Structures are given as structure tokens and as C-alpha cells.
PDB file of C-alpha atoms in Angstrom:
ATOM      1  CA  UNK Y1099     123.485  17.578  -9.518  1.00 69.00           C
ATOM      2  CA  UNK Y1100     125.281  19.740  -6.786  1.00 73.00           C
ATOM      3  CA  UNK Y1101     123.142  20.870  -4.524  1.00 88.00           C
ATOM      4  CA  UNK Y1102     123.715  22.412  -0.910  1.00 92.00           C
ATOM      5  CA  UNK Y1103     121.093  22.160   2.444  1.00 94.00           C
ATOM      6  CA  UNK Y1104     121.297  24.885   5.013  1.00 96.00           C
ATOM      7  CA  UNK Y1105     119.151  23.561   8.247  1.00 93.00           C
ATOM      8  CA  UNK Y1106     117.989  26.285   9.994  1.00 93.00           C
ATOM      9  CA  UNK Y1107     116.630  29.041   8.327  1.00 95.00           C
ATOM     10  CA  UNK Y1108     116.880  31.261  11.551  1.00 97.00           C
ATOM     11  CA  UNK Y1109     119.720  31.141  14.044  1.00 98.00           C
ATOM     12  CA  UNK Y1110     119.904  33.463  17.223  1.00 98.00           C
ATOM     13  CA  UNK Y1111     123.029  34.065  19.571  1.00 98.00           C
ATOM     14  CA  UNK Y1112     124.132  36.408  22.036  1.00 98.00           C
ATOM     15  CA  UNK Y1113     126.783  38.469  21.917  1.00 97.00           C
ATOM     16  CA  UNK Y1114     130.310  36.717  22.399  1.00 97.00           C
ATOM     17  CA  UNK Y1115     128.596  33.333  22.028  1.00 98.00           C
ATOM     18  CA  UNK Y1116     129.629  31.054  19.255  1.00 98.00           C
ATOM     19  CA  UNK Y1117     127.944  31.061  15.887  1.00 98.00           C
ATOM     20  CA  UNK Y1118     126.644  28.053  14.200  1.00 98.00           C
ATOM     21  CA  UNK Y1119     125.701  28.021  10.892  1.00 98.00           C
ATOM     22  CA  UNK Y1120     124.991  24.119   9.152  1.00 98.00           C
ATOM     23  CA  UNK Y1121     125.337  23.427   5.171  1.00 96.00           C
ATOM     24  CA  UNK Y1122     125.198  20.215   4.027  1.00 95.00           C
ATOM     25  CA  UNK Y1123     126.843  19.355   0.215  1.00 92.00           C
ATOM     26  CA  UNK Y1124     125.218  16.611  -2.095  1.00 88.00           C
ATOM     27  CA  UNK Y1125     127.465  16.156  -4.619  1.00 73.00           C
ATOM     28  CA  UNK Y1126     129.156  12.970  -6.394  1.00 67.00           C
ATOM     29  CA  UNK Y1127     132.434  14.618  -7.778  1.00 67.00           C
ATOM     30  CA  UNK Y1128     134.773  16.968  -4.786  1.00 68.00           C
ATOM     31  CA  UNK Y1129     132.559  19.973  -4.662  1.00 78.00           C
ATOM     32  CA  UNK Y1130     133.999  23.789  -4.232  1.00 86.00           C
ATOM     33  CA  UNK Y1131     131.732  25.379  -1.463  1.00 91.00           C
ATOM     34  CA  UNK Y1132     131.310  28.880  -0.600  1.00 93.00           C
ATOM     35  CA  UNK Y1133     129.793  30.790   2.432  1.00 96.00           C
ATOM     36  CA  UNK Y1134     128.530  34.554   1.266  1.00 96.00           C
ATOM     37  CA  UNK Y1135     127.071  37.111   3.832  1.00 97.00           C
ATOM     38  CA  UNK Y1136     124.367  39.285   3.221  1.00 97.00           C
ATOM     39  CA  UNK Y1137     123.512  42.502   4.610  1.00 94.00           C
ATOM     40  CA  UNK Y1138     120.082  43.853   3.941  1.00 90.00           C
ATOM     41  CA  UNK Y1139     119.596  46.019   0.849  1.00 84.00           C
ATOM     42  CA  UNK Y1140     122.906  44.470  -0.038  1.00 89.00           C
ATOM     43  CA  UNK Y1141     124.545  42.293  -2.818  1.00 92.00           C
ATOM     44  CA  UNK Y1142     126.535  38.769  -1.448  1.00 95.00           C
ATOM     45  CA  UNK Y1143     130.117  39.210   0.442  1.00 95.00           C
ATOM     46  CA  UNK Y1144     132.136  36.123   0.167  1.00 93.00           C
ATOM     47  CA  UNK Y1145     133.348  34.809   3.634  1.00 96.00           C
ATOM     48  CA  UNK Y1146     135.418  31.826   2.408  1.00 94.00           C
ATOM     49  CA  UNK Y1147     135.504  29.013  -0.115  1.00 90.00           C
ATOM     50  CA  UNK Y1148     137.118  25.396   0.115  1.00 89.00           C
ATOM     51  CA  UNK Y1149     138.700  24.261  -3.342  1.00 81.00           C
ATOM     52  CA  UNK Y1150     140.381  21.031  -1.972  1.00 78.00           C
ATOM     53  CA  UNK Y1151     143.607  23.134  -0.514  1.00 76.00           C
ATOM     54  CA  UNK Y1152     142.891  22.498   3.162  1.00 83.00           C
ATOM     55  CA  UNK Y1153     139.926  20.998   5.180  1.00 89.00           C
ATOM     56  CA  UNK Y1154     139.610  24.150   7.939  1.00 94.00           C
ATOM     57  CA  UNK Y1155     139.092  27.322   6.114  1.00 94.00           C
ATOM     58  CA  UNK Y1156     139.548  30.949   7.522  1.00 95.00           C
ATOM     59  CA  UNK Y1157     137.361  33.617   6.116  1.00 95.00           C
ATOM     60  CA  UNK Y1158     136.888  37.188   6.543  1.00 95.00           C
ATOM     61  CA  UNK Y1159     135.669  38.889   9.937  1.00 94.00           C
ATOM     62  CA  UNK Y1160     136.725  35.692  12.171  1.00 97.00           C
ATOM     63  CA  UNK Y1161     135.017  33.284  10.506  1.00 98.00           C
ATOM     64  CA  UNK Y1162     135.664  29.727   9.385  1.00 97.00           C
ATOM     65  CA  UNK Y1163     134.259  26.757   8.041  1.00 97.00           C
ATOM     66  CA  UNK Y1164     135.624  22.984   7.990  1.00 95.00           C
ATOM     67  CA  UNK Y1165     135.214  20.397   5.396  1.00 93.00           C
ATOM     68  CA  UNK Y1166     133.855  16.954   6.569  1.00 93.00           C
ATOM     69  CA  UNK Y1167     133.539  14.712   3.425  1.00 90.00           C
ATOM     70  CA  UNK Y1168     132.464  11.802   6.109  1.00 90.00           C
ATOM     71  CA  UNK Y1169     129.842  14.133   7.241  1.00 92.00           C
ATOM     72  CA  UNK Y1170     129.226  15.838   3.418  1.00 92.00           C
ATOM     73  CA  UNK Y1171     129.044  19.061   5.714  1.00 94.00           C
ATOM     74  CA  UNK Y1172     130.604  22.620   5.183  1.00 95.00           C
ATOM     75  CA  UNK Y1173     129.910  24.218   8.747  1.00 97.00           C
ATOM     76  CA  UNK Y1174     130.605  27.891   9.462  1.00 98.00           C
ATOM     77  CA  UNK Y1175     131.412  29.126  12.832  1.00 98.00           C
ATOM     78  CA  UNK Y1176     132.603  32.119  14.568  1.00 98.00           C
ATOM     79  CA  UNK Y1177     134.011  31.506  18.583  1.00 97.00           C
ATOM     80  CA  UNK Y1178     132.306  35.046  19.441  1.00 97.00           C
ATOM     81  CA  UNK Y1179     129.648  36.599  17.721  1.00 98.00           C
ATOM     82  CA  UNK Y1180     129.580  40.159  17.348  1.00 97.00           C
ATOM     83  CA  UNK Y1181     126.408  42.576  17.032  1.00 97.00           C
ATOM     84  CA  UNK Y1182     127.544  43.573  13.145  1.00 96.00           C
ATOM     85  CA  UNK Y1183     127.403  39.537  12.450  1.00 97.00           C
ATOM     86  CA  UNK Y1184     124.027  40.074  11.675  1.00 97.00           C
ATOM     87  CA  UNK Y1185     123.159  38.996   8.506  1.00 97.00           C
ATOM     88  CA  UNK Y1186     121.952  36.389   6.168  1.00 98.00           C
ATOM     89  CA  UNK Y1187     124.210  33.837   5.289  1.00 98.00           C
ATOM     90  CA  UNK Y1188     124.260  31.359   2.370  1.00 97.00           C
ATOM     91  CA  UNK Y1189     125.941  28.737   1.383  1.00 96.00           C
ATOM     92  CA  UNK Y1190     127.069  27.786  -2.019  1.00 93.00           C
ATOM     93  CA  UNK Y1191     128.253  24.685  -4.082  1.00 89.00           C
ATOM     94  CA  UNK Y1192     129.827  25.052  -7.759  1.00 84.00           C
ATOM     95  CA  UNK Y1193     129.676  22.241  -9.904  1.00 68.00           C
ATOM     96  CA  UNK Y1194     134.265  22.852 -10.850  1.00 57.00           C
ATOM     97  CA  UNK Y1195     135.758  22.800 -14.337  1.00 58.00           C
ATOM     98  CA  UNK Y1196     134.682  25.551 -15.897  1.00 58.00           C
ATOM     99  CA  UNK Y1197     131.604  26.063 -14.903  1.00 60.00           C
ATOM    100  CA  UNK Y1198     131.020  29.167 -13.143  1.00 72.00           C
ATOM    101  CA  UNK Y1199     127.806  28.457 -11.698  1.00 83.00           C
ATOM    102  CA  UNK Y1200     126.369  28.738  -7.821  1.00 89.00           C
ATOM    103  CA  UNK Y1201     123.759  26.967  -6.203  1.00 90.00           C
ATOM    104  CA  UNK Y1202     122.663  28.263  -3.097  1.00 94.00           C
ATOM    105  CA  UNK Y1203     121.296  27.193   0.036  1.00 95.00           C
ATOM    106  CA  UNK Y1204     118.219  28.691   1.245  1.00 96.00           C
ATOM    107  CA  UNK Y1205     120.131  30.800   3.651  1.00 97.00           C
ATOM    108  CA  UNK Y1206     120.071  31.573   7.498  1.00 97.00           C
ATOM    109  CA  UNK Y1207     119.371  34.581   8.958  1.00 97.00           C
ATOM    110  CA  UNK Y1208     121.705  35.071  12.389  1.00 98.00           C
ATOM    111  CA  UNK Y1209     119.904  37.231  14.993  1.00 98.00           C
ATOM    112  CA  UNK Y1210     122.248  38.499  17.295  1.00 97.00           C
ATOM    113  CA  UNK Y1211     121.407  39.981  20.607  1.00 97.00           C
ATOM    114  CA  UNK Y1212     122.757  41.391  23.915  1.00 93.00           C
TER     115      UNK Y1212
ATOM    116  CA  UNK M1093     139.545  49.409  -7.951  1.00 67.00           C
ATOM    117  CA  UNK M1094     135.596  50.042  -8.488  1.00 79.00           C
ATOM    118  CA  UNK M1095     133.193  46.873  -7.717  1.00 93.00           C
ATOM    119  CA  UNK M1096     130.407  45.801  -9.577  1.00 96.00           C
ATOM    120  CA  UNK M1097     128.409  48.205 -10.630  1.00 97.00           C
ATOM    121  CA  UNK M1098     124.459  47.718 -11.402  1.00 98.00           C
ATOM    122  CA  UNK M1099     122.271  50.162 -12.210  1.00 97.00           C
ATOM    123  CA  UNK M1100     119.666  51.220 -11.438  1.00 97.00           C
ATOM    124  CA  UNK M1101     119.149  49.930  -7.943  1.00 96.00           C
ATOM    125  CA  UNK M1102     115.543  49.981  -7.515  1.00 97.00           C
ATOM    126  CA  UNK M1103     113.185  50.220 -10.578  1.00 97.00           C
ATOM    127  CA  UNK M1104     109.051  50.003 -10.551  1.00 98.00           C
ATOM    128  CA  UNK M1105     107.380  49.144 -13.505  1.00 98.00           C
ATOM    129  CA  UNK M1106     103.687  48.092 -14.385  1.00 98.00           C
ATOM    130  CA  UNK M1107     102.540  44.170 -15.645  1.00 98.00           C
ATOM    131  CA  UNK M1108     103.380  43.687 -19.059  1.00 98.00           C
ATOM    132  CA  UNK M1109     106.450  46.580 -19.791  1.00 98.00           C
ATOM    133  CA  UNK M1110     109.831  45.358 -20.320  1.00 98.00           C
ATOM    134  CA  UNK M1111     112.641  46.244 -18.418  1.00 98.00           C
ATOM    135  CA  UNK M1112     116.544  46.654 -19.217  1.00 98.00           C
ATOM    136  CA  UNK M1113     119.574  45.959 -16.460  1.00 98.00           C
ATOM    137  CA  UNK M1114     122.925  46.959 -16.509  1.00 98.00           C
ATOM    138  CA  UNK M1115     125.643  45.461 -15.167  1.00 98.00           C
ATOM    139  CA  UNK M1116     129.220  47.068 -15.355  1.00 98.00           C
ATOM    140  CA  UNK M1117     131.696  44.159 -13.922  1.00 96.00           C
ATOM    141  CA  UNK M1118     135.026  44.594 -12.077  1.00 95.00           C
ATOM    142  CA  UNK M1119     137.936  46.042 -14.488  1.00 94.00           C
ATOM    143  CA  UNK M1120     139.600  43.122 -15.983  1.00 91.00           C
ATOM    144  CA  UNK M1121     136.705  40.748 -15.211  1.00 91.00           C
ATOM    145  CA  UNK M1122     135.591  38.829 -18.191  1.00 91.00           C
ATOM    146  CA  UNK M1123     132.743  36.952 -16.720  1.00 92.00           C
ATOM    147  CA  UNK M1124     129.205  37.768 -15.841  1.00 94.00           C
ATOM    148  CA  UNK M1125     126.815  35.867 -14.161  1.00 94.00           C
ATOM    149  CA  UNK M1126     123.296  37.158 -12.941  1.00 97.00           C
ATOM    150  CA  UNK M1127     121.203  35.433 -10.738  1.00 97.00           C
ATOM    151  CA  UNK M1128     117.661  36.056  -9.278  1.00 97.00           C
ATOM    152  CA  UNK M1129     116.562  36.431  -5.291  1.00 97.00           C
ATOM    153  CA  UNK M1130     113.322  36.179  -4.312  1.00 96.00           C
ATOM    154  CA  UNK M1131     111.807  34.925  -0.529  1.00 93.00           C
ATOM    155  CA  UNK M1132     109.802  32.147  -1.903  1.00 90.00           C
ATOM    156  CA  UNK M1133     112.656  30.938  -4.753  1.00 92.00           C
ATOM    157  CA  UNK M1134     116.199  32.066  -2.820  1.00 94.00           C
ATOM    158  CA  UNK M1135     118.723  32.869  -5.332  1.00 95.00           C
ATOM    159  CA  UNK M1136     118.134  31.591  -8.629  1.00 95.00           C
ATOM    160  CA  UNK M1137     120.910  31.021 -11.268  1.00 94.00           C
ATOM    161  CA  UNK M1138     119.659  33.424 -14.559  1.00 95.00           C
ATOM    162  CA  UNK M1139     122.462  33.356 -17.381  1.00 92.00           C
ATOM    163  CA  UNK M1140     126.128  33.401 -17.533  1.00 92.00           C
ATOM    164  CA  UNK M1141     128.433  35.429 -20.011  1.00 94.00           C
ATOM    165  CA  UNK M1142     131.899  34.778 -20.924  1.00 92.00           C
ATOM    166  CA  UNK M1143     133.832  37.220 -23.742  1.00 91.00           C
ATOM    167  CA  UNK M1144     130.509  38.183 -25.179  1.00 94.00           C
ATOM    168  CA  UNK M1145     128.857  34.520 -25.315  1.00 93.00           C
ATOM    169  CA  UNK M1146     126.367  33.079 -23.311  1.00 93.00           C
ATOM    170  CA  UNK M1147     127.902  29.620 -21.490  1.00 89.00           C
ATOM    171  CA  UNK M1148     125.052  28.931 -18.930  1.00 88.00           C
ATOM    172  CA  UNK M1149     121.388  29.187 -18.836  1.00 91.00           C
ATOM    173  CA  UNK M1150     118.933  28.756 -15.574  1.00 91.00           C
ATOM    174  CA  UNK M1151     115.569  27.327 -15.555  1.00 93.00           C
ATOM    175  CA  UNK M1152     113.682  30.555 -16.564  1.00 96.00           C
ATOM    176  CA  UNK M1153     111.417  31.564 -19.868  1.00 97.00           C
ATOM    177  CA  UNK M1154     112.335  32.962 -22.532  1.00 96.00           C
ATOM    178  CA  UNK M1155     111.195  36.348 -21.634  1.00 98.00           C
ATOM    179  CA  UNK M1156     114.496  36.349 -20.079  1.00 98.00           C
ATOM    180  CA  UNK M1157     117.280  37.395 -22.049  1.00 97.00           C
ATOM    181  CA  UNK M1158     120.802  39.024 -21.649  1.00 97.00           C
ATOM    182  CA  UNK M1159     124.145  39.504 -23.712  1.00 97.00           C
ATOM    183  CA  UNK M1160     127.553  40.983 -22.711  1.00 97.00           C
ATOM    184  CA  UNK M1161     129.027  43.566 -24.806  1.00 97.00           C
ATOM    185  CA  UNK M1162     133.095  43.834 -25.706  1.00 95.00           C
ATOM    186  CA  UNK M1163     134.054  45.849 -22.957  1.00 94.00           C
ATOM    187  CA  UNK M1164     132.348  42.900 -20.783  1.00 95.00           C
ATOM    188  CA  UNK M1165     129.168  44.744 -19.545  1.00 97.00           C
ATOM    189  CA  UNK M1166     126.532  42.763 -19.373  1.00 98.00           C
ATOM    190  CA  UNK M1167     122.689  43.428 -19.791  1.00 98.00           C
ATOM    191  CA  UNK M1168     119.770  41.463 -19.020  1.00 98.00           C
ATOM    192  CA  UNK M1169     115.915  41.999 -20.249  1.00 98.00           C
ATOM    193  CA  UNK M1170     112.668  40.728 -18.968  1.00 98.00           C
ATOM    194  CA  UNK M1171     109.753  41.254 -21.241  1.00 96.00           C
ATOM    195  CA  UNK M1172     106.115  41.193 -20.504  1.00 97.00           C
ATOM    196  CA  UNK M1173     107.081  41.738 -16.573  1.00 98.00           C
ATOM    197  CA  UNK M1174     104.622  39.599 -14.456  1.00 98.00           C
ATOM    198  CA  UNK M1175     103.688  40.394 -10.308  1.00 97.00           C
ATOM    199  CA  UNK M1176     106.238  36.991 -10.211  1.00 97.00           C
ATOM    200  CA  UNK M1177     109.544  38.710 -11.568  1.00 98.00           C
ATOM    201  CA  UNK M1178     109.285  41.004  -8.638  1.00 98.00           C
ATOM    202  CA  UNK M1179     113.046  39.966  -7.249  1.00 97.00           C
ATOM    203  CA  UNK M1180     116.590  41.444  -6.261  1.00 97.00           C
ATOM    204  CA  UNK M1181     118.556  41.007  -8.882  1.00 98.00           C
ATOM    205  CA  UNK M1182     121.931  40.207  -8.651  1.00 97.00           C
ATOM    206  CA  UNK M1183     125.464  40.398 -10.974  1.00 96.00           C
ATOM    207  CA  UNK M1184     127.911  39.216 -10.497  1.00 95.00           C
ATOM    208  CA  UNK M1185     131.841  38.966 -11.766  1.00 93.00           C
ATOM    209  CA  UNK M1186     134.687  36.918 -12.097  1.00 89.00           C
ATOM    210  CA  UNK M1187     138.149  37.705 -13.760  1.00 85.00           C
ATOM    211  CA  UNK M1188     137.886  33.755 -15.344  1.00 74.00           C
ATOM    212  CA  UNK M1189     135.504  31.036 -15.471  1.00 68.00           C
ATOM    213  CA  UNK M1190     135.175  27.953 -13.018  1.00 65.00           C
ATOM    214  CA  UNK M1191     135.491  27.082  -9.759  1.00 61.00           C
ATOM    215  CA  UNK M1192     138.887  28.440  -8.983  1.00 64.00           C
ATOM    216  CA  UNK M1193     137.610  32.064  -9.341  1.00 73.00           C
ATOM    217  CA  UNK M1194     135.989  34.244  -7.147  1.00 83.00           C
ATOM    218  CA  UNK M1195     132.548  36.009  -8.235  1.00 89.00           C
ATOM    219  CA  UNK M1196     132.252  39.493  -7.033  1.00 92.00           C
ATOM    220  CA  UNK M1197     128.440  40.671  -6.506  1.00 95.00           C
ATOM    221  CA  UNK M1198     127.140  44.088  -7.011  1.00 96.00           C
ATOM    222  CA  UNK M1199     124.485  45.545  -4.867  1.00 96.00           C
ATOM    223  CA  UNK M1200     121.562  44.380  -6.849  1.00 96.00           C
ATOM    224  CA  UNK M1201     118.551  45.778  -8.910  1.00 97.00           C
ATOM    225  CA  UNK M1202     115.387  45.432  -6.671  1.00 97.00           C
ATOM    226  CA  UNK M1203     112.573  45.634  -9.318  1.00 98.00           C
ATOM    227  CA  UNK M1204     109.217  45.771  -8.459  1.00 98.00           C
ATOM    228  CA  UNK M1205     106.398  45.036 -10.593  1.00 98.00           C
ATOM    229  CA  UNK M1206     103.309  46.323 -10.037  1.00 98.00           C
TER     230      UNK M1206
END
């Protein structure tokens, strides 16, 4: 079964710093991953998703995220953090076909401070 | 174009009540997936709806139920509420089904059970 490993559940930067958020992917078959943002009292934002098009994917709001199958990894990053990039983040594996299901990561909450 | 809609967005009820959600997806979107977020669980996969039938089903009891109507809103139901189903509950919609379409979250239902 697809499942996805977020190491760190708390990440803090300073402002302009880069942003480093780590998902790992356990899957068999080519996995579609997802990074969502959350803001609190909020539903999920998608950032970006990789579907097999092209191993460095741009998101939303500066991010991006590249696809290491050698490395089963699905990092996010963001060269300089800004003060409204804070936020919980999660990342997400669907299982492809038709099956519309996510499994999320346990999700990181980025602290970012002056 | 209107996002998800899911009402209400914060609900209280007492141990043992039942409790109805609404979910009223993107126009066009025929799929609706709702999912459950809790701190000690993380988001949870509930049930998945596609043109009025149920194609996916999470790990939960029975006392967890939904259905989606014609016009593709969806509904879910938790009877006999325990301390436990005190969550955020999320929707969420996608025009198709599968990995190559994006799922569109509403705000979320934060029920509390008391």
C-alpha cells in the first residue's frame, strides 16, 4: 500500500532563508504525490502534484518539489521563506487509476520568524 | 466559480446524538471525497462518491455513513457521536476520478462532541 513519511513534524526558518520540507513515498507502482498547505481554521490548498510529466515541479507561491525515485523522496522547498509561509504542510500519495484516494503524511508545521 | 462549500462550519453536539454534513462540491465536479483530521489520527480517508455511488470506503464503523445526491452534493452522518469523532472534517471535490484530477477542499466542519 502507498503510503507517504514526512520527517519532521516541526520545521522553523527565518525569514528569506530556504524552506525544507522532507516526504518520503513507499510505493511499488509510480506513485502521484501531492504537497497541500494548510492554514489554521482552514481546509487543504494544493501546492503542486507530480504525475510522471517532469521530475522538478513548480507550485503555487514559489514553491517546488523534485522527484527522486533513487531516493523514493518528494522534497518541497522554497529559496526564501516568507512570514505568510506559515502553515502546515502535508504531503500526499494516491494510489493512480481511478482511484481517487489520498494518504497523507502526518504533516509539518513551518514556523517562520524574523 | 464558487469552491466547496460545507456547512455548517463548526457544530457541538452531546455523546450519543447524530449529526448530518453537507457538502456542496465545485459546479461541474462529480466526485466527492470526505476525509477526517484529527491531532492524534492526521487526516483520515472517510468515503468517496462518484455519480451518486459510493467507490471507496476508509477504515471507520459503521456509524459512519454518507451518499451523494444527483446534483452531486454529498452528505455524511455519524450516529451515536462518541468524545473520539471530535475532528475537522473535510470535503473535498474533483471534476473526475483518479489520479490525474485535482481534489478541491472546502473549509471543513469542526464538530465537537461533548
Amino acid at each position: 500500500a502507498q503510503s507517504v513519511t514526512q520527517l519532521g513534524s516541526h520545521v522553523s526558518v527565518s525569514e528569506g532563508a530556504l524552506v525544507l520540507l522532507r516526504c518520503n513515498y513507499s510505493s511499488s507502482v509510480p506513485p502521484y504525490l501531492f504537497w497541500y498547505v494548510q492554514y489554521p481554521n482552514q481546509g487543504l490548498q494544493l501546492l503542486l502534484k507530480y504525475t510522471s510529466a517532469a521530475t522538478l515541479v513548480k507550485g503555487i507561491n514559489g514553491f517546488e518539489a523534485e522527484f527522486k525515485k533513487s531516493e523514493t523522496s518528494f522534497h518541497l522547498t522554497k529559496p526564501s521563506a516568507h512570514m505568510s509561509d506559515a502553515a502546515e504542510y502535508f504531503c500526499a500519495v494516491i494510489r493512480g487509476g481511478t482511484a481517487s484516494k489520498l494518504t497523507f503524511g502526518t504533516g509539518t508545521r513551518l514556523q517562520v520568524t524574523l | 466559480k464558487a469552491g466547496v462549500t460545507q456547512t455548517p462550519r463548526y457544530l457541538i453536539k452531546t455523546r450519543g446524538q447524530q449529526v448530518t454534513l453537507s457538502c456542496s462540491p465545485i459546479s461541474g465536479h462529480r466526485s466527492v471525497s470526505w476525509y477526517q483530521q484529527t491531532p492524534g489520527q492526521g487526516l483520515q480517508f472517510l468515503f468517496e462518491y462518484f455519480s451518486e455511488t459510493q467507490r471507496n470506503k476508509g477504515n471507520f464503523p459503521g456509524r459512519f455513513s454518507g451518499r451523494q445526491f444527483s446534483n452531486s452534493r454529498s452528505e455524511m452522518n455519524v450516529s451515536t457521536l462518541e468524545l473520539g469523532d471530535s475532528a475537522l472534517y473535510l470535503c473535498a471535490s474533483s471534476y473526475g476520478q483518479g489520479s490525474n484530477t485535482e481534489a478541491f477542499f472546502g473549509q471543513g466542519t469542526r464538530l465537537t462532541v461533548v
